[in-house]
Amino acid sequence: MPLALVTGATGYIGGRLVPELLSAGYDVRVLARHPERVAPREWAGQVEVAAGDATSRADLRRALDGVDVAYYLIHALGAGPGFAERDRSTARGFAVVAREAAVGRVVYLGGLHPEKERLSPHLESRREVEEILLDGGAPTVVLRAAVILGSGSASFEMMRYLTERLPVMVAPRWIDNRIQPIAVRDVLRYLVGAARVPADVSRAFDVGGPEVLTYREMMQRYAAVAGLRRRLVGAVPVLTPRLASLWVGLVTPVPPGIARPLVGSLVHEVVAQEDDIKEYVPDPPGGLLGFDDAVTLALTRIRDLDVRTSWVSASTPGAPSDPLPQDPDWAGGSLLVDDRSRRVDTSAEALWTVIEGIGGAHGWYSWRLGWVARGVLDRLFGGPGLRRGRRHPHQLSPGDALDWWRVEAIDPGHMLRLRAEMRLPGRAWLELSVEDPGSARPTFRQRAVFSPRGLPGQLYWWAISPFHGIVFGGMQRNIARAAQEQGKAQASASRPG
């Protein structure tokens, strides 16, 4: 099988490209300065890891030996002053070694940019790198993309947070510049297909989705897909890229070092001037993914409780638009968590008995008046309140109604996850789990997780935060106490006579 080298494999695109290459039948080698960062990836056991630094030609020679196609996915975005020189130097070294190693094809993902226009430092660096690689001697395909639509993409996350958190905003005049965004799914398809471009083709290709939109239109379309009210956006001519990036840094969790170059690049209109790539990588049967569909996919999943830092709601795992566990903490949208753990002096069986019996006649083990009042309020606004109770007094199954919750997942003896069906400005889950079940003192872990919808969702969470100690802290203490009593009762019942 052909061998593909992927640099930047722990980054946004690289981490999603590796499984696509494996599915396409490639053997994959990844160059990693910190191999331990590769280990948590689900594909880690299917690839060869070459430990090394892309700035070292000796490391590059080992990594590029015998490679058929090499993906250059390195860019010093957010690296601070001097990033452009580092980009140039690293690209030159890579190009030289790729030529010496007779690599069959180099593929680089660059930035879509206008011709004959003074570019932002970010886009200018991308342009310089593509020229270095194209002049390097190895057959090279450069794919130029603008905003990439997918959870974890820095440009997408910036747009997500701005739209969700600001129902009214003042923006620079470039908010009406035209942009041709593209779904991450289609970017990956082009990257895999670029490996099969004939050896005598060495050039750059513009790649974009099927729609050209202004940044204002993208925010409005995002709001519509996300179920938010139409945003009120005013444009002013005096907001410089630097001021705008500082403003973005205040409003969003995207690090300023990343937000600044992204904002600076928005002063340009970035629209594909040709679509020659289709001659070598034809559109899929259903065509390229449109903006609304790409956003829908990106919003289908939020972070999954089962995988360290990533929540899954429902959908096929591992889709390119999904967040990955190793994405930055600020990727994947806002997720607000109340996480509590405590050791309990009882058996894991007794603790699970109390957890599975929660709700209905047993109640919620904390501030009963508060739960009742919240239930009444929910019913006034058309929600289920607490009236539904539970199907069985002691047992739960996936899909069961439980007061205003729904059982989303259950692993008997270990974990119960409930999804809220009450009226909320967002989505909420409650997960109760038994950890260290073989211990004489198992750990009871309780997590309340909220994915806010827009600014009202953010305000709702912070408004109720002062009561978390009463509600969630009390729930944990009382469940632990009830489990200890349950353990004593079980031990007494098991004694002979």
XYZ file of C-alpha atoms in Angstrom, residues 111-115 130 142-146 180 182 190 203-209 270-278:
30
model
C -5.303 29.959 2.649
C -7.575 31.292 -0.076
C -6.466 34.825 -0.890
C -6.995 37.528 -3.507
C -4.305 38.133 -6.113
C 2.880 27.612 -0.881
C -1.621 23.354 -2.815
C -5.249 23.576 -1.768
C -6.374 27.099 -0.845
C -9.364 27.230 1.493
C -11.147 30.079 3.306
C -16.561 31.178 0.226
C -16.178 25.059 2.825
C -9.893 17.102 -1.513
C 0.161 23.823 -8.844
C -2.259 25.555 -6.471
C -6.022 25.012 -6.559
C -8.770 27.156 -5.028
C -11.298 25.100 -3.079
C -14.592 26.403 -1.729
C -18.100 25.319 -0.905
C -11.778 35.342 -0.292
C -13.663 33.752 -3.174
C -12.405 30.921 -5.390
C -11.295 32.163 -8.799
C -11.307 28.718 -10.409
C -12.527 25.203 -9.676
C -9.944 23.200 -11.626
C -9.571 20.727 -8.761
C -12.807 19.108 -9.912
